[in-house]
CSV table of C-alpha atoms in Angstrom, one decimal:
chain,number,residue,atom,x,y,z
A,620,UNK,CA,105.8,129.2,116.9
A,621,UNK,CA,103.9,131.8,118.7
A,622,UNK,CA,101.6,131.4,121.6
A,623,UNK,CA,99.1,133.9,122.7
A,624,UNK,CA,97.4,133.8,126.1
A,625,UNK,CA,94.6,136.2,126.3
A,626,UNK,CA,94.7,139.3,124.0
A,627,UNK,CA,97.5,139.5,121.5
A,628,UNK,CA,99.6,142.6,121.9
A,629,UNK,CA,99.2,145.7,119.7
A,630,UNK,CA,102.0,145.1,117.3
A,631,UNK,CA,100.7,141.6,116.5
A,632,UNK,CA,97.1,142.7,115.9
A,633,UNK,CA,98.4,145.4,113.5
A,634,UNK,CA,100.3,142.8,111.6
A,635,UNK,CA,97.2,140.5,111.5
A,636,UNK,CA,95.1,143.3,109.9
A,637,UNK,CA,98.0,143.7,107.4
A,638,UNK,CA,97.9,140.0,106.6
A,639,UNK,CA,94.3,140.1,105.9
A,640,UNK,CA,94.4,143.1,103.6
A,641,UNK,CA,97.7,142.1,101.9
A,642,UNK,CA,95.9,139.8,99.4
A,643,UNK,CA,93.6,142.6,98.4
A,644,UNK,CA,96.5,145.0,98.0
A,645,UNK,CA,98.5,142.7,95.9
A,646,UNK,CA,95.7,141.6,93.7
A,647,UNK,CA,94.7,145.2,93.1
A,648,UNK,CA,98.2,146.2,92.2
A,649,UNK,CA,98.6,143.4,89.7
A,650,UNK,CA,95.2,144.1,88.2
A,651,UNK,CA,96.2,147.7,87.7
A,652,UNK,CA,99.8,147.4,86.5
A,653,UNK,CA,99.9,144.0,85.0
A,654,UNK,CA,102.7,141.4,85.7
A,655,UNK,CA,105.2,142.5,88.3
A,656,UNK,CA,108.0,141.0,90.3
A,657,UNK,CA,108.0,140.9,94.1
A,658,UNK,CA,110.1,144.0,94.6
A,659,UNK,CA,108.1,146.1,92.2
A,660,UNK,CA,104.9,145.2,94.1
A,661,UNK,CA,106.5,146.2,97.4
A,662,UNK,CA,107.9,149.4,95.8
A,663,UNK,CA,104.5,150.2,94.3
A,664,UNK,CA,102.7,149.8,97.6
A,665,UNK,CA,105.3,151.9,99.4
A,666,UNK,CA,104.9,154.6,96.7
A,667,UNK,CA,101.2,154.6,96.8
A,668,UNK,CA,101.1,154.8,100.6
A,669,UNK,CA,103.8,157.5,100.5
A,670,UNK,CA,106.2,155.3,102.6
A,671,UNK,CA,103.5,154.4,105.1
A,672,UNK,CA,103.5,150.7,104.1
A,673,UNK,CA,106.8,148.9,104.0
A,674,UNK,CA,106.5,145.2,103.5
A,675,UNK,CA,109.4,143.0,104.5
A,676,UNK,CA,110.1,139.9,102.4
A,677,UNK,CA,109.0,137.6,105.1
A,678,UNK,CA,105.4,139.0,104.7
A,679,UNK,CA,105.3,139.6,101.0
A,680,UNK,CA,106.7,136.4,99.4
A,681,UNK,CA,104.7,133.9,101.6
A,682,UNK,CA,101.6,136.0,100.8
A,683,UNK,CA,102.4,135.8,97.1
A,684,UNK,CA,103.0,132.0,97.4
A,685,UNK,CA,99.7,131.6,99.2
A,686,UNK,CA,97.9,133.6,96.4
A,687,UNK,CA,99.6,131.4,93.9
A,688,UNK,CA,98.6,128.2,95.7
A,689,UNK,CA,95.1,129.5,95.8
A,690,UNK,CA,95.2,130.0,92.0
A,691,UNK,CA,94.6,133.7,92.2
A,692,UNK,CA,98.0,134.8,90.7
A,693,UNK,CA,100.4,132.9,88.6
A,694,UNK,CA,104.2,133.4,88.8
A,695,UNK,CA,106.6,132.9,85.9
A,696,UNK,CA,110.2,133.5,85.5
A,697,UNK,CA,111.1,136.3,83.1
A,698,UNK,CA,113.7,139.1,82.6
A,699,UNK,CA,113.6,142.5,84.0
A,700,UNK,CA,114.5,145.8,82.2
A,701,UNK,CA,118.0,145.5,83.6
A,702,UNK,CA,118.3,141.9,82.2
A,703,UNK,CA,117.9,140.2,85.5
A,704,UNK,CA,116.1,136.9,86.1
A,705,UNK,CA,113.1,137.5,88.2
A,706,UNK,CA,109.7,135.9,89.0
A,707,UNK,CA,106.8,137.9,87.5
A,708,UNK,CA,103.4,137.5,89.0
A,709,UNK,CA,100.2,137.9,87.1
A,710,UNK,CA,96.6,138.0,88.2
A,711,UNK,CA,94.5,135.1,87.0
A,712,UNK,CA,90.8,135.1,86.0
A,713,UNK,CA,89.9,133.7,89.3
A,714,UNK,CA,92.1,136.3,90.9
A,715,UNK,CA,90.1,139.1,89.2
A,716,UNK,CA,86.8,137.5,90.5
A,717,UNK,CA,88.2,137.3,93.9
A,718,UNK,CA,89.3,141.0,93.7
A,719,UNK,CA,85.8,142.1,92.8
A,720,UNK,CA,84.2,140.2,95.7
A,721,UNK,CA,86.8,141.3,98.2
A,722,UNK,CA,86.7,144.9,97.1
A,723,UNK,CA,83.0,145.0,97.6
A,724,UNK,CA,83.4,143.3,101.0
A,725,UNK,CA,86.1,146.0,101.9
A,726,UNK,CA,83.9,148.8,100.8
A,727,UNK,CA,81.0,147.5,102.9
A,728,UNK,CA,83.2,147.0,106.0
A,729,UNK,CA,84.8,150.4,105.6
A,730,UNK,CA,81.3,152.2,105.4
A,731,UNK,CA,80.2,150.3,108.4
A,732,UNK,CA,83.3,151.3,110.3
A,733,UNK,CA,83.0,154.8,109.1
A,734,UNK,CA,79.3,155.2,110.1
A,735,UNK,CA,80.1,153.6,113.5
A,736,UNK,CA,83.1,155.7,114.3
A,737,UNK,CA,81.6,159.0,113.3
A,738,UNK,CA,78.5,158.3,115.2
A,739,UNK,CA,80.4,157.4,118.3
A,740,UNK,CA,83.0,160.0,118.0
B,113,UNK,CA,87.3,126.3,96.9
B,114,UNK,CA,90.4,128.5,97.1
B,115,UNK,CA,91.6,127.0,100.4
B,116,UNK,CA,90.9,123.5,99.2
B,117,UNK,CA,93.1,124.2,96.2
B,118,UNK,CA,95.8,125.6,98.6
B,119,UNK,CA,95.8,122.5,100.7
B,120,UNK,CA,96.4,120.3,97.6
B,121,UNK,CA,99.2,122.6,96.4
B,122,UNK,CA,100.7,122.7,99.9
B,123,UNK,CA,100.6,118.8,100.2
B,124,UNK,CA,102.3,118.7,96.8
B,125,UNK,CA,104.8,121.2,98.0
B,126,UNK,CA,105.5,119.0,101.0
B,127,UNK,CA,106.2,116.0,98.9
B,128,UNK,CA,108.1,117.5,96.1
B,129,UNK,CA,109.6,120.7,97.7
B,130,UNK,CA,108.3,122.7,94.9
B,131,UNK,CA,109.2,125.6,94.2
B,132,UNK,CA,112.8,124.7,95.1
B,133,UNK,CA,114.8,126.5,97.8
B,134,UNK,CA,117.2,127.8,95.2
B,135,UNK,CA,114.6,129.6,93.2
B,136,UNK,CA,113.1,131.1,96.3
B,137,UNK,CA,116.5,132.4,97.5
B,138,UNK,CA,117.2,133.8,94.1
B,139,UNK,CA,113.9,135.7,94.3
B,140,UNK,CA,114.7,137.1,97.8
B,141,UNK,CA,118.3,138.1,96.8
B,142,UNK,CA,117.1,140.0,93.8
B,143,UNK,CA,114.6,141.8,96.1
B,144,UNK,CA,117.5,142.9,98.4
B,145,UNK,CA,119.6,144.0,95.5
B,146,UNK,CA,116.9,145.9,93.8
B,147,UNK,CA,116.0,147.7,97.1
B,148,UNK,CA,119.7,148.5,97.6
B,149,UNK,CA,119.9,150.0,94.1
B,150,UNK,CA,116.8,152.1,94.7
B,151,UNK,CA,118.4,153.5,97.9
B,152,UNK,CA,121.6,154.1,96.2
B,153,UNK,CA,120.0,156.1,93.6
B,154,UNK,CA,118.4,158.3,96.2
B,155,UNK,CA,121.9,159.0,97.5
B,156,UNK,CA,124.2,157.3,100.0
B,157,UNK,CA,127.2,154.9,99.8
B,158,UNK,CA,126.7,151.4,98.5
B,159,UNK,CA,127.4,149.9,101.9
B,160,UNK,CA,124.9,152.0,103.6
B,161,UNK,CA,122.3,151.4,100.9
B,162,UNK,CA,122.8,147.7,101.3
B,163,UNK,CA,122.5,147.8,105.1
B,164,UNK,CA,119.4,149.9,104.8
B,165,UNK,CA,117.9,147.6,102.2
B,166,UNK,CA,118.5,144.6,104.5
B,167,UNK,CA,117.0,146.4,107.4
B,168,UNK,CA,113.9,147.3,105.4
B,169,UNK,CA,113.4,144.1,103.5
B,170,UNK,CA,114.2,141.8,106.5
B,171,UNK,CA,116.6,138.9,106.5
B,172,UNK,CA,116.7,136.3,103.7
B,173,UNK,CA,116.9,133.5,106.2
B,174,UNK,CA,113.8,134.5,108.0
B,175,UNK,CA,111.9,135.0,104.8
B,176,UNK,CA,113.1,131.6,103.6
B,177,UNK,CA,111.7,130.1,106.9
B,178,UNK,CA,108.3,131.7,106.3
B,179,UNK,CA,108.3,130.6,102.7
B,180,UNK,CA,109.1,127.0,103.6
B,181,UNK,CA,106.2,127.0,106.0
B,182,UNK,CA,103.9,128.4,103.4
B,183,UNK,CA,105.2,126.0,100.7
B,184,UNK,CA,104.2,122.8,102.5
B,185,UNK,CA,102.2,121.7,105.4
B,186,UNK,CA,104.5,122.3,108.4
B,187,UNK,CA,102.7,119.8,110.6
B,188,UNK,CA,103.3,117.2,108.0
B,189,UNK,CA,107.0,118.1,107.7
B,190,UNK,CA,107.3,118.0,111.4
B,191,UNK,CA,105.7,114.6,111.6
B,192,UNK,CA,107.9,113.2,108.8
B,193,UNK,CA,110.9,114.6,110.7
B,194,UNK,CA,109.8,113.1,114.0
B,195,UNK,CA,109.2,109.7,112.4
B,196,UNK,CA,112.7,109.8,110.8
B,197,UNK,CA,114.2,110.8,114.1
B,198,UNK,CA,112.3,108.1,116.0
B,199,UNK,CA,113.4,105.4,113.4
B,200,UNK,CA,117.0,106.5,113.7
B,201,UNK,CA,116.9,106.4,117.5
B,202,UNK,CA,115.4,103.0,117.5
B,203,UNK,CA,118.0,101.8,115.0
B,204,UNK,CA,120.8,102.9,117.3
B,205,UNK,CA,119.4,101.1,120.3
B,206,UNK,CA,118.5,97.6,119.1
B,207,UNK,CA,118.1,96.0,122.5
B,208,UNK,CA,115.5,98.6,123.5
B,209,UNK,CA,113.9,98.2,120.1
B,210,UNK,CA,113.6,94.4,120.4
B,211,UNK,CA,112.2,94.7,123.9
B,212,UNK,CA,109.7,97.4,122.9
B,213,UNK,CA,108.6,95.4,119.8
B,214,UNK,CA,108.2,92.3,121.9
B,215,UNK,CA,106.1,94.2,124.4
B,216,UNK,CA,103.9,95.6,121.7
B,217,UNK,CA,103.5,92.2,119.9
B,218,UNK,CA,102.7,90.4,123.2
B,219,UNK,CA,100.2,93.2,124.1
B,220,UNK,CA,98.5,92.8,120.6
B,221,UNK,CA,98.5,89.1,120.8
B,222,UNK,CA,97.0,88.9,124.3
B,223,UNK,CA,94.4,91.4,123.4
B,224,UNK,CA,93.5,89.5,120.2
B,225,UNK,CA,93.3,86.2,122.1
B,226,UNK,CA,91.2,87.6,124.8
B,227,UNK,CA,88.9,89.3,122.3
B,228,UNK,CA,88.5,86.0,120.5
B,229,UNK,CA,87.2,84.4,123.7
B,230,UNK,CA,85.0,87.4,124.6
B,231,UNK,CA,83.6,87.3,121.0
B,232,UNK,CA,82.8,83.7,121.2
B,233,UNK,CA,81.5,83.6,124.7
B,234,UNK,CA,79.7,86.8,125.1
B,235,UNK,CA,79.3,88.8,121.9
B,236,UNK,CA,78.3,86.2,119.4
B,237,UNK,CA,75.0,84.5,119.9
B,238,UNK,CA,74.9,80.8,120.8
B,239,UNK,CA,75.0,78.5,117.8
B,240,UNK,CA,71.5,77.2,118.3
B,241,UNK,CA,68.2,78.2,116.8
B,242,UNK,CA,66.5,81.0,118.8
B,243,UNK,CA,69.4,81.3,121.3
B,244,UNK,CA,67.6,83.9,123.3
B,245,UNK,CA,65.2,81.3,124.6
B,246,UNK,CA,68.0,79.0,125.9
B,247,UNK,CA,68.7,79.3,129.6
B,248,UNK,CA,71.2,77.7,131.9
B,249,UNK,CA,69.6,76.2,135.0
B,250,UNK,CA,71.3,76.0,138.3
B,251,UNK,CA,70.4,75.6,142.0
B,252,UNK,CA,70.9,78.1,144.6
B,253,UNK,CA,72.3,76.9,148.0
B,254,UNK,CA,71.4,79.2,150.8
B,255,UNK,CA,74.0,77.7,153.1
B,256,UNK,CA,76.8,78.7,150.9
B,257,UNK,CA,75.1,81.6,149.2
B,258,UNK,CA,76.2,80.4,145.9
B,259,UNK,CA,74.9,78.5,142.9
B,260,UNK,CA,75.6,74.9,142.1
B,261,UNK,CA,75.1,72.6,139.2
B,262,UNK,CA,72.0,70.6,139.6
B,263,UNK,CA,72.1,67.0,140.9
B,264,UNK,CA,70.6,64.3,138.9
B,265,UNK,CA,67.8,64.0,141.4
B,266,UNK,CA,67.0,67.7,141.3
B,267,UNK,CA,67.1,67.5,137.5
B,268,UNK,CA,64.6,64.7,137.2
B,269,UNK,CA,62.4,66.3,139.8
B,270,UNK,CA,62.5,69.6,137.9
B,271,UNK,CA,61.5,67.7,134.7
B,272,UNK,CA,58.4,66.5,136.3
B,273,UNK,CA,57.3,69.8,138.0
B,274,UNK,CA,58.3,72.0,135.0
B,275,UNK,CA,55.6,74.1,133.4
B,276,UNK,CA,57.6,77.1,132.4
B,277,UNK,CA,59.9,75.6,129.8
B,278,UNK,CA,59.2,73.7,126.6
B,279,UNK,CA,61.9,71.2,127.4
B,280,UNK,CA,64.7,70.6,129.8
B,281,UNK,CA,67.8,68.6,129.1
B,282,UNK,CA,71.0,67.7,131.0
B,283,UNK,CA,74.7,67.5,130.1
B,284,UNK,CA,78.1,67.2,131.5
B,285,UNK,CA,81.2,68.3,129.8
B,286,UNK,CA,84.6,66.7,129.8
B,287,UNK,CA,87.3,65.2,127.6
B,288,UNK,CA,87.4,61.8,126.0
B,289,UNK,CA,89.9,59.6,124.3
B,290,UNK,CA,89.0,58.6,120.8
B,291,UNK,CA,91.0,55.5,119.7
B,292,UNK,CA,89.1,54.5,116.6
B,293,UNK,CA,91.4,56.0,114.1
B,294,UNK,CA,95.0,55.2,113.2
B,295,UNK,CA,96.0,57.4,116.2
B,296,UNK,CA,94.3,58.2,119.5
B,297,UNK,CA,92.9,61.7,120.0
B,298,UNK,CA,91.9,63.7,123.0
B,299,UNK,CA,88.8,65.6,122.2
B,300,UNK,CA,86.4,67.8,124.2
B,301,UNK,CA,83.0,66.2,124.6
B,302,UNK,CA,79.6,66.6,126.2
B,303,UNK,CA,77.6,63.8,127.6
B,304,UNK,CA,73.9,64.7,126.9
B,305,UNK,CA,70.5,63.2,127.3
B,306,UNK,CA,67.9,63.0,124.6
B,307,UNK,CA,66.0,66.1,126.0
B,308,UNK,CA,68.9,68.4,125.8
B,309,UNK,CA,69.2,68.0,122.1
B,310,UNK,CA,65.5,68.8,121.8
B,311,UNK,CA,65.8,71.7,124.3
B,312,UNK,CA,68.7,73.1,122.1
B,313,UNK,CA,66.9,72.5,118.9
B,314,UNK,CA,69.6,70.3,117.5
B,315,UNK,CA,69.2,67.7,114.8
B,316,UNK,CA,71.6,64.7,114.2
B,317,UNK,CA,73.6,65.1,111.1
B,318,UNK,CA,72.8,61.5,110.2
B,319,UNK,CA,70.1,59.1,111.6
B,320,UNK,CA,68.8,59.4,115.1
B,321,UNK,CA,70.8,60.0,118.2
B,322,UNK,CA,68.7,58.2,120.9
B,323,UNK,CA,66.1,55.4,121.0
B,324,UNK,CA,64.4,54.2,124.1
B,325,UNK,CA,65.4,50.7,125.1
B,326,UNK,CA,63.1,48.1,126.7
B,327,UNK,CA,64.5,48.5,130.2
B,328,UNK,CA,63.9,52.3,130.4
B,329,UNK,CA,67.6,53.0,129.5
B,330,UNK,CA,68.2,55.5,126.7
B,331,UNK,CA,70.0,53.8,123.9
B,332,UNK,CA,72.1,56.0,121.7
B,333,UNK,CA,71.7,55.1,118.1
B,334,UNK,CA,74.8,57.0,117.1
B,335,UNK,CA,75.5,59.5,114.4
B,336,UNK,CA,78.8,61.5,114.4
B,337,UNK,CA,79.6,64.6,112.6
B,338,UNK,CA,82.8,64.5,110.8
B,339,UNK,CA,84.8,66.9,112.9
B,340,UNK,CA,88.2,68.3,112.3
B,341,UNK,CA,89.8,65.3,114.2
B,342,UNK,CA,91.2,63.6,111.2
B,343,UNK,CA,89.1,60.5,111.9
B,344,UNK,CA,86.8,59.2,109.3
B,345,UNK,CA,83.1,60.0,109.9
B,346,UNK,CA,81.9,56.4,110.4
B,347,UNK,CA,84.7,55.4,112.9
B,348,UNK,CA,84.2,58.7,114.8
B,349,UNK,CA,80.5,58.1,115.0
B,350,UNK,CA,81.1,54.7,116.4
B,351,UNK,CA,83.5,55.9,118.9
B,352,UNK,CA,81.2,58.8,119.9
B,353,UNK,CA,78.2,56.5,120.2
B,354,UNK,CA,80.2,54.1,122.3
B,355,UNK,CA,81.2,56.8,124.8
B,356,UNK,CA,77.7,58.1,124.8
B,357,UNK,CA,76.2,54.7,125.7
B,358,UNK,CA,78.5,54.3,128.6
B,359,UNK,CA,78.0,57.7,130.0
B,360,UNK,CA,74.2,57.6,129.6
B,361,UNK,CA,73.9,54.3,131.3
B,362,UNK,CA,76.0,55.5,134.1
B,363,UNK,CA,73.7,58.6,134.2
B,364,UNK,CA,70.5,56.5,134.5
B,365,UNK,CA,72.1,54.3,137.1
B,366,UNK,CA,72.8,57.3,139.1
B,367,UNK,CA,69.3,58.4,138.8
B,368,UNK,CA,68.2,55.3,140.7
B,369,UNK,CA,70.8,56.0,143.4
B,370,UNK,CA,69.6,59.6,143.8
B,371,UNK,CA,73.1,60.9,144.3
B,372,UNK,CA,75.5,62.7,142.0
B,373,UNK,CA,78.6,60.6,140.9
B,374,UNK,CA,81.7,61.9,142.6
B,375,UNK,CA,83.6,64.5,140.7
B,376,UNK,CA,80.9,65.0,138.1
B,377,UNK,CA,78.9,68.1,137.7
B,378,UNK,CA,75.6,67.9,135.9
B,379,UNK,CA,74.1,70.9,134.2
B,380,UNK,CA,70.6,71.5,132.9
B,381,UNK,CA,69.5,73.7,130.1
B,382,UNK,CA,66.0,75.0,129.7
B,383,UNK,CA,64.2,76.4,126.6
B,384,UNK,CA,61.4,78.9,127.2
B,385,UNK,CA,58.0,78.1,125.8
B,386,UNK,CA,57.3,81.3,124.1
B,387,UNK,CA,59.3,84.4,123.4
B,388,UNK,CA,62.6,85.4,124.8
B,389,UNK,CA,62.8,85.4,128.6
B,390,UNK,CA,63.4,89.1,129.2
B,391,UNK,CA,63.2,91.1,132.5
B,392,UNK,CA,60.9,89.9,135.1
B,393,UNK,CA,59.6,86.9,133.1
B,394,UNK,CA,63.1,85.4,133.2
B,395,UNK,CA,63.5,86.3,136.9
B,396,UNK,CA,60.2,84.5,137.6
B,397,UNK,CA,61.3,81.5,135.8
B,398,UNK,CA,64.6,81.3,137.6
B,399,UNK,CA,62.7,81.9,140.9
B,400,UNK,CA,60.4,79.1,140.1
B,401,UNK,CA,63.3,76.8,139.5
B,402,UNK,CA,64.9,77.8,142.7
B,403,UNK,CA,61.8,77.9,144.8
B,404,UNK,CA,60.8,74.4,144.0
B,405,UNK,CA,64.1,72.7,144.8
B,406,UNK,CA,64.1,73.0,148.6
B,407,UNK,CA,61.6,70.2,148.6
B,408,UNK,CA,64.3,67.8,147.5
B,409,UNK,CA,66.7,66.3,149.9
B,410,UNK,CA,69.8,68.4,149.3
B,411,UNK,CA,73.2,66.8,149.4
B,412,UNK,CA,74.6,69.8,151.2
B,413,UNK,CA,71.8,70.3,153.7
B,414,UNK,CA,72.6,69.8,157.4
B,415,UNK,CA,71.2,66.8,159.0
B,416,UNK,CA,72.0,65.7,162.6
B,417,UNK,CA,73.9,62.4,162.4
B,418,UNK,CA,71.8,59.5,163.6
């Protein structure tokens, strides 16, 4: 249990931003690459961000579980290339619809922030 | 929609612990292993790789904790745990539990009893037609700054001067013994005059209740309602009529003597002529009752002994 009095500290607010965008990142990854297990998703995000984005398990797996509970992804047990049992996550039709709207929302937000920061800067 | 769905799934997750801990742990361990393999391939000893992988991926235990929170509804889990803990604690201290249960039971019982009274006396309207028109009449005694039941003399005087009320009746309450059945019964009773029943708008269940005798005395004709006394309707009616006759005759005798019988309190009830007595109207009526009474010789007024 965490309690905040006043403003949350910097590290926490960073994590909050990550939490909000994690759904979008996972959905986009699954929509591009098809079914992946948890580690593959984390590895892909790390690779794309050139090591800038490292998800620990405590963030990634609860996020995946939440997406599954919301019906945006579906997890199924399967076998990896190395013959290991792993849970593969696939994006659902609802997940794709969600991705489209969230992407549009994100683009809008980015353009707003961009315009604002450039103008002020 | 999505959050609604999530709520349902999490409720289900709380109840069934689905997905199971074992599956979740397997998933996390695979994650750590795969991370370690990746690091080893980039170079480094297996031990170093495993340590680095753990560092980067975070602890399995912490992740499991976060997963359990996400799986179910943590507050519901906590609640269930608290309830279980409370029950266990109560079970191990039976004396305390008994005392606590007794206290709660007494509290509920007392509240229920008091509410029953409040409900009957205050909340529920009186069981008479147009109960909002019925008023209780009392006299105000300036000497004691308090209200008293009316004396018979005051009652009869008020009946004569009354213009505000459709009818005024008198009653006393008490208890009587009914011995008509196979066993005697103590029942609550009210002695009334004929005007009270009219004022309250009551009808006899059978026959008539009063008839005027030749000597000016009211003669009860008698009709009883089969009450939950266990007595038959006819015998109850006879017994009630008998009591009423005796009381009423004493009442009319008292009227001649102009003094209240010792230990008896007489009450009067009025019924308004039109509409409910609200606000100033009601106050006016009460005032008119009170202001007329000082003309009467009052049993409590100071008189120098002669």
